[in-house]
Tab-separated table of C-alpha atoms in Angstrom:
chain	number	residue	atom	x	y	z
A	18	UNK	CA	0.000	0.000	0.000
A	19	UNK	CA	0.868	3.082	-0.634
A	20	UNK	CA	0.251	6.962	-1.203
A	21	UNK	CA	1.466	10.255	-2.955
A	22	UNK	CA	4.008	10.979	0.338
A	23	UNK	CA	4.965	7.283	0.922
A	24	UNK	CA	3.416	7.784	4.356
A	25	UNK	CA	5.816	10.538	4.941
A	26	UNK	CA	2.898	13.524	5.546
A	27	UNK	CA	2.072	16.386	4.197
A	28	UNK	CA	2.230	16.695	0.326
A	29	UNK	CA	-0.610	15.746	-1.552
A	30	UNK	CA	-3.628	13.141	-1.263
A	31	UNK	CA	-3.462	9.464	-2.092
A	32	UNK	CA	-3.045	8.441	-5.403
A	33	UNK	CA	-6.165	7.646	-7.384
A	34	UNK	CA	-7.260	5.368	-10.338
A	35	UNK	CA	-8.994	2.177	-10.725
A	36	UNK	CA	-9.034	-0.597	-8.419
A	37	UNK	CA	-7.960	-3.844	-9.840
A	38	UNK	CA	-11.409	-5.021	-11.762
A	39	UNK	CA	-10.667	-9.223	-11.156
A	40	UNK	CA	-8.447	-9.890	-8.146
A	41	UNK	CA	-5.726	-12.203	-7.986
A	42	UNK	CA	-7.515	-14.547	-6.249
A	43	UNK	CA	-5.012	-16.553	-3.765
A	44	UNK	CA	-5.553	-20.223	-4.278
A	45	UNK	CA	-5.124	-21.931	-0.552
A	46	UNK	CA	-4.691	-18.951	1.730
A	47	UNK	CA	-7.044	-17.460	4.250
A	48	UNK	CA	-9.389	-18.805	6.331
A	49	UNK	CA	-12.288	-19.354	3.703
A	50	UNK	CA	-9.664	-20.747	1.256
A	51	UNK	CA	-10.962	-19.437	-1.731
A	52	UNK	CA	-9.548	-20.766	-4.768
A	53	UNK	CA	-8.384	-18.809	-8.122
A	54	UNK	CA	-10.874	-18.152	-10.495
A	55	UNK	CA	-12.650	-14.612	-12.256
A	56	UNK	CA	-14.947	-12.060	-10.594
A	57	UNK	CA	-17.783	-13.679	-10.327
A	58	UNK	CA	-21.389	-12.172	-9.539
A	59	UNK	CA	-21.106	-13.249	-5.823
A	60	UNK	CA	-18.084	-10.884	-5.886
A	61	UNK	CA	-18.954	-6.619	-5.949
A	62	UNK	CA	-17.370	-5.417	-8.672
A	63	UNK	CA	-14.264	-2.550	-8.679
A	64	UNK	CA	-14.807	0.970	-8.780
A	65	UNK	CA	-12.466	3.715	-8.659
A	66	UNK	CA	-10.362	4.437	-5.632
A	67	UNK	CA	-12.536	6.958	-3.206
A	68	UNK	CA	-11.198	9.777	-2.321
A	69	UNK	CA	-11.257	11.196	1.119
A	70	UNK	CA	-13.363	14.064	2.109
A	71	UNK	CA	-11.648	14.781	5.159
A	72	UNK	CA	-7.890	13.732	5.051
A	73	UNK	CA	-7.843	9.705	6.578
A	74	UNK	CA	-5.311	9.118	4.155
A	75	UNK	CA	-3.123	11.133	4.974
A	76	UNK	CA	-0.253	10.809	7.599
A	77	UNK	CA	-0.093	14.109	10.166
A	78	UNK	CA	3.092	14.957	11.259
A	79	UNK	CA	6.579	15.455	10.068
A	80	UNK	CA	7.461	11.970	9.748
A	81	UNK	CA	6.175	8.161	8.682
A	82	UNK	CA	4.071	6.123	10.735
A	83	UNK	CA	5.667	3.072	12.487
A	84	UNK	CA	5.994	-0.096	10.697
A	85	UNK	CA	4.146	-3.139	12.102
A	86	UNK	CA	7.830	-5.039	12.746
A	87	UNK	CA	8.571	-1.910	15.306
A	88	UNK	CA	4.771	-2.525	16.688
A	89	UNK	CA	5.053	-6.150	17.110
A	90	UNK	CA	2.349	-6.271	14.405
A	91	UNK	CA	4.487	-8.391	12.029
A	92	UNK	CA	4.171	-11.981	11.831
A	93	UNK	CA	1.687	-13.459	9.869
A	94	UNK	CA	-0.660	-15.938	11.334
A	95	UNK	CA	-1.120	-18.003	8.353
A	96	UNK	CA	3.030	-18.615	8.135
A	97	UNK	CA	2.418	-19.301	11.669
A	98	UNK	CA	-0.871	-21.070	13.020
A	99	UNK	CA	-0.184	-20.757	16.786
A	100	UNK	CA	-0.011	-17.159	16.860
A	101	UNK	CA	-3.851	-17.171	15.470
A	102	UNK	CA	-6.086	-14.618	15.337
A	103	UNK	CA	-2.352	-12.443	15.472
A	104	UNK	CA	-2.142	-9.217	17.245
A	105	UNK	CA	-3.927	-6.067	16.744
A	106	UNK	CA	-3.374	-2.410	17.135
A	107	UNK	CA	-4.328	-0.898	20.419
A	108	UNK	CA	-6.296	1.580	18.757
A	109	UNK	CA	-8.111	2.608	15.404
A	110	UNK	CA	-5.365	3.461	12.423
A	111	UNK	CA	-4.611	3.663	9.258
A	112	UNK	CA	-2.707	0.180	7.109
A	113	UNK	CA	-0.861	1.809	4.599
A	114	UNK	CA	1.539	-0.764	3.174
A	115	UNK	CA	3.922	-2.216	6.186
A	116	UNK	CA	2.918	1.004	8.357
A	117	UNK	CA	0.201	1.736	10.625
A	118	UNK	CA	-0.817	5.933	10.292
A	119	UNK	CA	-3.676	7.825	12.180
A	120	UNK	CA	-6.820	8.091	11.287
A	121	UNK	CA	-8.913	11.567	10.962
A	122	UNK	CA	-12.479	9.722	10.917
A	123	UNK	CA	-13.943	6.651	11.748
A	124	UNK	CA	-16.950	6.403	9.461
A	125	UNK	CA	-16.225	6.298	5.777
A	126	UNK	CA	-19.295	5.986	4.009
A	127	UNK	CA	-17.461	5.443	0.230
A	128	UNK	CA	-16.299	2.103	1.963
A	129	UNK	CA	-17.792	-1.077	3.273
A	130	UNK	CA	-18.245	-1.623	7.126
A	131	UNK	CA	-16.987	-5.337	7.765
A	132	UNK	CA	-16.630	-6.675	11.091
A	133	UNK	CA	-12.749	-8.261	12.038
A	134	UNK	CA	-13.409	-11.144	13.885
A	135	UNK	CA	-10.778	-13.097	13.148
A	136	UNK	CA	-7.197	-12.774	11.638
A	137	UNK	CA	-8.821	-10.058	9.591
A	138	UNK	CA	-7.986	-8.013	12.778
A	139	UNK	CA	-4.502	-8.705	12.021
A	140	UNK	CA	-2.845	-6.166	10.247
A	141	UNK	CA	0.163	-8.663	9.310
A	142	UNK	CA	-2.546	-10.790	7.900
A	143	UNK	CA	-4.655	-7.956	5.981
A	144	UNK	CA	-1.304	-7.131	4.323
A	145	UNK	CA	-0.525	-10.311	3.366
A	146	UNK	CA	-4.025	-11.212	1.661
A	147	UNK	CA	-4.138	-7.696	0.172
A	148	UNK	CA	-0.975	-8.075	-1.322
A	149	UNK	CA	-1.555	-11.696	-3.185
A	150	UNK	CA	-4.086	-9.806	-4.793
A	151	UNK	CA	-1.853	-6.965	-5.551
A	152	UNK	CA	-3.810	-4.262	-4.018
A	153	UNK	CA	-2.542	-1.379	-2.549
A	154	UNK	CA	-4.862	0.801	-0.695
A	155	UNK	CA	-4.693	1.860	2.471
A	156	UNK	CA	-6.963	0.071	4.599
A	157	UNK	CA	-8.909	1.820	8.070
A	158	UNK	CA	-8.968	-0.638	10.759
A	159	UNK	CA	-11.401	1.091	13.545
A	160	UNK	CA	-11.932	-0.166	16.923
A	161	UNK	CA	-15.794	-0.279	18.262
A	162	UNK	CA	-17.973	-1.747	20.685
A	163	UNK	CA	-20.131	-4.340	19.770
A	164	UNK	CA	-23.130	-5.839	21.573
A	165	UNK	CA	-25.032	-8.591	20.689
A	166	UNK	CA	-21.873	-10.587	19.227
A	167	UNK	CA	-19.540	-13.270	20.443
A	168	UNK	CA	-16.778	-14.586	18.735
A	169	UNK	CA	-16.668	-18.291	18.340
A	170	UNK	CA	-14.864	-21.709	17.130
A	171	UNK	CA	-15.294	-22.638	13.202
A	172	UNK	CA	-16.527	-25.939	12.883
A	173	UNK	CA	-13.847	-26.397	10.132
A	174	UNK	CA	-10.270	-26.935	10.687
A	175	UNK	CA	-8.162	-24.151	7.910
A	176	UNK	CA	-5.503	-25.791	5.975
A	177	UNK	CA	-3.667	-22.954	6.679
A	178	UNK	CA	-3.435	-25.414	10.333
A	179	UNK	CA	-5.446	-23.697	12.456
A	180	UNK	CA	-9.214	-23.732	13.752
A	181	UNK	CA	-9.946	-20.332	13.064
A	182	UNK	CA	-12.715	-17.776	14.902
A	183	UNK	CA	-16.456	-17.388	13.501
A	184	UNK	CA	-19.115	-15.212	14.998
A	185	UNK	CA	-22.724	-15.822	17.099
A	186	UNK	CA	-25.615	-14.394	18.360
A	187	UNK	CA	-25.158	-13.644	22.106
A	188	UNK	CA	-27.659	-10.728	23.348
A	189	UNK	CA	-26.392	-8.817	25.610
A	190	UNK	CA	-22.502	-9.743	25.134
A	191	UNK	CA	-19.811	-6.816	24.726
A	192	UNK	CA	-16.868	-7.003	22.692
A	193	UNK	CA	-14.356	-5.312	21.619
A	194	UNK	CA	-13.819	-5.633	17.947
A	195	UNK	CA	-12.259	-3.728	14.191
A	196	UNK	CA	-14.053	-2.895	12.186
A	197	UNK	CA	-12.478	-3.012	8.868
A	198	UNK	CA	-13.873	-0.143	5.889
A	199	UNK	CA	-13.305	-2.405	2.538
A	200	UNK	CA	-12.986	-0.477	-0.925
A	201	UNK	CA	-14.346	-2.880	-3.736
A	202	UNK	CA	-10.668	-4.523	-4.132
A	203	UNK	CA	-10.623	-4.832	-0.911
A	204	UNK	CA	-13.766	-6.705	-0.318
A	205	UNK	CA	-13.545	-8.919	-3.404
A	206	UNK	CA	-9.737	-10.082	-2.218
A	207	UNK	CA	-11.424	-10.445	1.506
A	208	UNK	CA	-14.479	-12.318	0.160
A	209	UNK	CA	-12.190	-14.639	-1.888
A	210	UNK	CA	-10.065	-15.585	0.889
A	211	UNK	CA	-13.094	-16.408	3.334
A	212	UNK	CA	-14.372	-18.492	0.271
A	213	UNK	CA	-17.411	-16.116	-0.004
A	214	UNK	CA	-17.562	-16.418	-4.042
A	215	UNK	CA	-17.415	-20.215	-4.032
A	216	UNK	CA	-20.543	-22.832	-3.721
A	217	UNK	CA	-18.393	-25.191	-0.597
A	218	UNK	CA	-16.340	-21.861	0.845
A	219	UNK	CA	-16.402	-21.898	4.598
A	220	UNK	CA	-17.904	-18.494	4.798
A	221	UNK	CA	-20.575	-16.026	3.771
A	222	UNK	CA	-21.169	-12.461	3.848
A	223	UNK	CA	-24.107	-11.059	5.887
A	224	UNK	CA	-25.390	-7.935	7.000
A	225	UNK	CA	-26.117	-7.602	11.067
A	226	UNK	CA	-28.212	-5.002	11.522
A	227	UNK	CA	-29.146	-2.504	14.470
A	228	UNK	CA	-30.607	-3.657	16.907
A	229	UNK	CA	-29.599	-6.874	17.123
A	230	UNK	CA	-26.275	-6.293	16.791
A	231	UNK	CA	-24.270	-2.526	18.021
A	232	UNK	CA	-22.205	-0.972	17.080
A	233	UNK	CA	-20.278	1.947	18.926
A	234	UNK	CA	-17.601	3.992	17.724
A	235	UNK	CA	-15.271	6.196	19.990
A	236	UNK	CA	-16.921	9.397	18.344
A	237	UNK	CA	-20.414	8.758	19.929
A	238	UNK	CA	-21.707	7.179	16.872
A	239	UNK	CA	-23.763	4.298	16.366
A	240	UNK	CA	-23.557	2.119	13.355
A	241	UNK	CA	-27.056	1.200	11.691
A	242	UNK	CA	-25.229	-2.598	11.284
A	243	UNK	CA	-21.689	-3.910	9.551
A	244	UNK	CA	-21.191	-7.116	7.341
A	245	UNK	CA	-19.550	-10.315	8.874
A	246	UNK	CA	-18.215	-13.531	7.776
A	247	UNK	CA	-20.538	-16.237	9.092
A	248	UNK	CA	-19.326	-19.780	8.653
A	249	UNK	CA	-21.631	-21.790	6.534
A	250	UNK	CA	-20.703	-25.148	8.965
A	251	UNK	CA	-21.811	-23.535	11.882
A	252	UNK	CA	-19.327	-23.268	15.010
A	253	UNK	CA	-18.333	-26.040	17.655
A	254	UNK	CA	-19.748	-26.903	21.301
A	255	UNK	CA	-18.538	-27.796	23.804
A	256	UNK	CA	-20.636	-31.397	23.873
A	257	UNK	CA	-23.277	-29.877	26.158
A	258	UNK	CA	-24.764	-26.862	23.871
A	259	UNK	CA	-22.615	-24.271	24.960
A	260	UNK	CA	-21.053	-22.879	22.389
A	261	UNK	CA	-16.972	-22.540	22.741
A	262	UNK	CA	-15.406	-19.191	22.356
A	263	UNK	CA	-12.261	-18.853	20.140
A	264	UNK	CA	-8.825	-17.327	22.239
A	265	UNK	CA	-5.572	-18.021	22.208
A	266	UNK	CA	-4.855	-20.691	19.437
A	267	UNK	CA	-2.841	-22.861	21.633
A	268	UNK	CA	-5.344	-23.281	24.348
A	269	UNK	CA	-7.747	-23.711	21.983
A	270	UNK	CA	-5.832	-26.425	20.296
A	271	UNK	CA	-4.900	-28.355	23.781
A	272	UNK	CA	-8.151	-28.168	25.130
A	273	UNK	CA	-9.695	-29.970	21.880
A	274	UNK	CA	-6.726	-32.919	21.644
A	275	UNK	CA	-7.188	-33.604	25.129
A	276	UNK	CA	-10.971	-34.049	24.664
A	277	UNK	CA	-10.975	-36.071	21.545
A	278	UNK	CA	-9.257	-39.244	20.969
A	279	UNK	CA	-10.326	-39.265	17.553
A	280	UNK	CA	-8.545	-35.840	17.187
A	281	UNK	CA	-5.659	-36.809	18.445
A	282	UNK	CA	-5.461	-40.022	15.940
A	283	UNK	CA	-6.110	-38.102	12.608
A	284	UNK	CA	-3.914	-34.729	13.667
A	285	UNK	CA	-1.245	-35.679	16.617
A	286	UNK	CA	-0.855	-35.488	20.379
A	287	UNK	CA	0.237	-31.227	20.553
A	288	UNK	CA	-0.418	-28.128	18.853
A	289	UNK	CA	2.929	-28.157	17.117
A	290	UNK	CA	1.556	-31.498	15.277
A	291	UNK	CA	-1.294	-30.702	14.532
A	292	UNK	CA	-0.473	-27.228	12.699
A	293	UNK	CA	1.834	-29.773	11.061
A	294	UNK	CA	-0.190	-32.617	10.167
A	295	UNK	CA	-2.622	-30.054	8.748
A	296	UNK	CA	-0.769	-27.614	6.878
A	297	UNK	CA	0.829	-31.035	5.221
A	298	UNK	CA	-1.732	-32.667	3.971
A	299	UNK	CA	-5.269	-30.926	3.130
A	300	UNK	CA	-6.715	-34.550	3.798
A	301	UNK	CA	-6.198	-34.160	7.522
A	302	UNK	CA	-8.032	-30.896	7.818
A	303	UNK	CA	-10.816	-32.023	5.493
A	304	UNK	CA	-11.253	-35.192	7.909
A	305	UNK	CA	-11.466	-33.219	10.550
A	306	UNK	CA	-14.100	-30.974	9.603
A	307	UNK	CA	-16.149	-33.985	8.746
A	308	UNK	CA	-15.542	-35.297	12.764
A	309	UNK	CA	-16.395	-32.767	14.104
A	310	UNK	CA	-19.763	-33.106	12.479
A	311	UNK	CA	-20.291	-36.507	13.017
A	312	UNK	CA	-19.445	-36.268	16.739
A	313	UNK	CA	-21.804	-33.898	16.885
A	314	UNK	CA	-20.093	-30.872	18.412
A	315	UNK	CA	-21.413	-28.373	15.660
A	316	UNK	CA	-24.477	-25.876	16.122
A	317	UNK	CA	-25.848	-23.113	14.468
A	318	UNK	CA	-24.040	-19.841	14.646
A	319	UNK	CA	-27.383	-17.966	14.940
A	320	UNK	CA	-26.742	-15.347	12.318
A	321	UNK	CA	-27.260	-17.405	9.228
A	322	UNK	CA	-30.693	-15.464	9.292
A	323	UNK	CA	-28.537	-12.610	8.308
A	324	UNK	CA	-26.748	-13.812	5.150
A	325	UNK	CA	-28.351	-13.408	1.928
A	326	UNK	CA	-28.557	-16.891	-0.018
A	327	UNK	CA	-26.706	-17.314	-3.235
A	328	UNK	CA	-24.736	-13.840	-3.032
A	329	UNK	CA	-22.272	-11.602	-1.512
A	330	UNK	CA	-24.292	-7.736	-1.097
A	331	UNK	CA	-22.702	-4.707	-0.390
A	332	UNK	CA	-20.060	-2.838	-2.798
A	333	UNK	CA	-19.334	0.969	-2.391
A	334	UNK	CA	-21.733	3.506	-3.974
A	335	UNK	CA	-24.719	0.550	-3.711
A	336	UNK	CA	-26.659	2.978	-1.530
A	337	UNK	CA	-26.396	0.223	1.593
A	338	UNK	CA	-27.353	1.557	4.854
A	339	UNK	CA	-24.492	2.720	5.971
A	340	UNK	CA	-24.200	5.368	3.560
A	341	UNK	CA	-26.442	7.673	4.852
A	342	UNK	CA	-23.916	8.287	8.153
């Protein structure tokens, strides 16, 4: 990513022009592991780069932003599955390339609001699946509070080696989540890699309105809803109906071996194996996903209500609700 200063500040606005019309798609990566293939009409279609009314582009101050290696922000959770979801910023900014800038506004109606409940928080990760696709915008990651939402376990097992994070209905629950504002590249190369665009991808796209789900910004404002990935599986239990809630990928990882013989057969006795046995052979994942199934530890996520069957909505200048802000 990058802009007219290079993140420097001062100087002119970001640089404009069309956003790549057909992504790149990345073949294996992410945790919806789309596969290559055109723009399809489950995937918005590119439109020109916005440009900002108010300055969130651009970097204040005499010199660049921090990169993410100086925050800590760096490593990549796919080219390392224990370190799933990855870490976040401590505060709403700015992903322009490998730095993190400040942001002048929170809402930006020219973009789409999608909630980060996963490595999508990650700004390692956002860079990495942006840049497969060779997109280069800068990317607003802003932190809100969200009731209503909880984040749980997939009921799929990535071949990326980890078990990644899906939301669920929980009135009443706070959370702290990003919310990331897509441009159309950027939501067709996040759709691909959830697997939105594909018939058998993991996840799709939906809409959670106001009230069921709210959404707080520091400014005061309330969003009238966001997009999230919902996993089309459903998410795991914990054998008694309570649904499990997705943390540190370790723990998460132990917990689960410990529980399940059958677990530990197909995918080893640790973490470290199983990231192994997974991220080896796309078999062992796939089996996996299937077990947890037939032992019966999957339920509903309650928010498939919310995701429109047989299409991914929402692409910048659709006139979506978030646009009248």
């Amino acid at each position: 990513m990058h802009e007219a200063t290079d993140g420097h500040g001062g100087g002119a606005g970001p640089r404009t022009g069309p956003a790549p019309t057909t992504p790149a798609y990345p073949g294996t990566f992410g945790d919806g592991e789309g596969t290559p293939g055109p723009t399809s009409a489950t995937t918005p279609a590119a439109s020109p780069a916005p440009t900002p009314r108010d300055g969130p582009f651009q970097a204040p101050g005499p010199g660049p932003g921090p990169t993410l290696e100086a925050l800590g922000l760096d490593v990549v959770p796919r080219d390392d599955p224990l370190t799933y979801p990855g870490a976040r910023p401590d505060d709403s900014a700015l992903l322009a390339g490998d730095r993190l800038l400040p942001l002048t506004r929170l809402v930006h109606e020219d973009r789409v609001p999608v909630l980060a409940v996963g490595s999508n928080a990650s700004p390692a990760q956002l860079r990495a699946k942006l840049a497969e696709c060779a997109i280069t915008t800068p990317l607003p990651l802003v932190k809100a509070r969200v009731t209503g939402l909880d984040i749980g376990v997939s009921a799929h097992v990535s071949r990326m080696g980890y078990i990644s994070a899906s939301p669920f209905a929980a009135p009443g629950t706070v959370r702290e989540l990003f919310l990331t504002w897509l441009d159309a590249g950027q939501l067709a190369a996040v759709d691909a890699s959830e697997g939105v665009p594909l018939p058998d991808g993991n996840y799709r796209r939906g809409w959670l309105p106001a009230p069921d789900v709210r959404i707080d910004l520091a400014d005061g404002r309330t969003l009238p809803g966001a997009y999230a990935y919902v996993n089309r599986r459903g998410v795991l239990h914990d054998g008694h109906g309570t649904r499990l809630r997705h943390g540190d990928q370790r723990a998460l990882l132990t917990g689960l071996l410990a529980a399940h013989p059958w677990l530990r057969e197909l995918c080893g006795t640790t973490p470290e194996e199983f990231c192994a046995r997974v991220r080896a052979d796309p078999s062992v994942g796939a089996r996996g996903t299937e077990l947890f199934a037939e032992q019966g530890l999957v339920m509903a996520s309650g928010l498939e209500r919310f995701v429109r069957r047989g299409r991914a909505t929402g692409s910048p200048g659709t006139g979506e609700p978030w646009a009248s802000l």
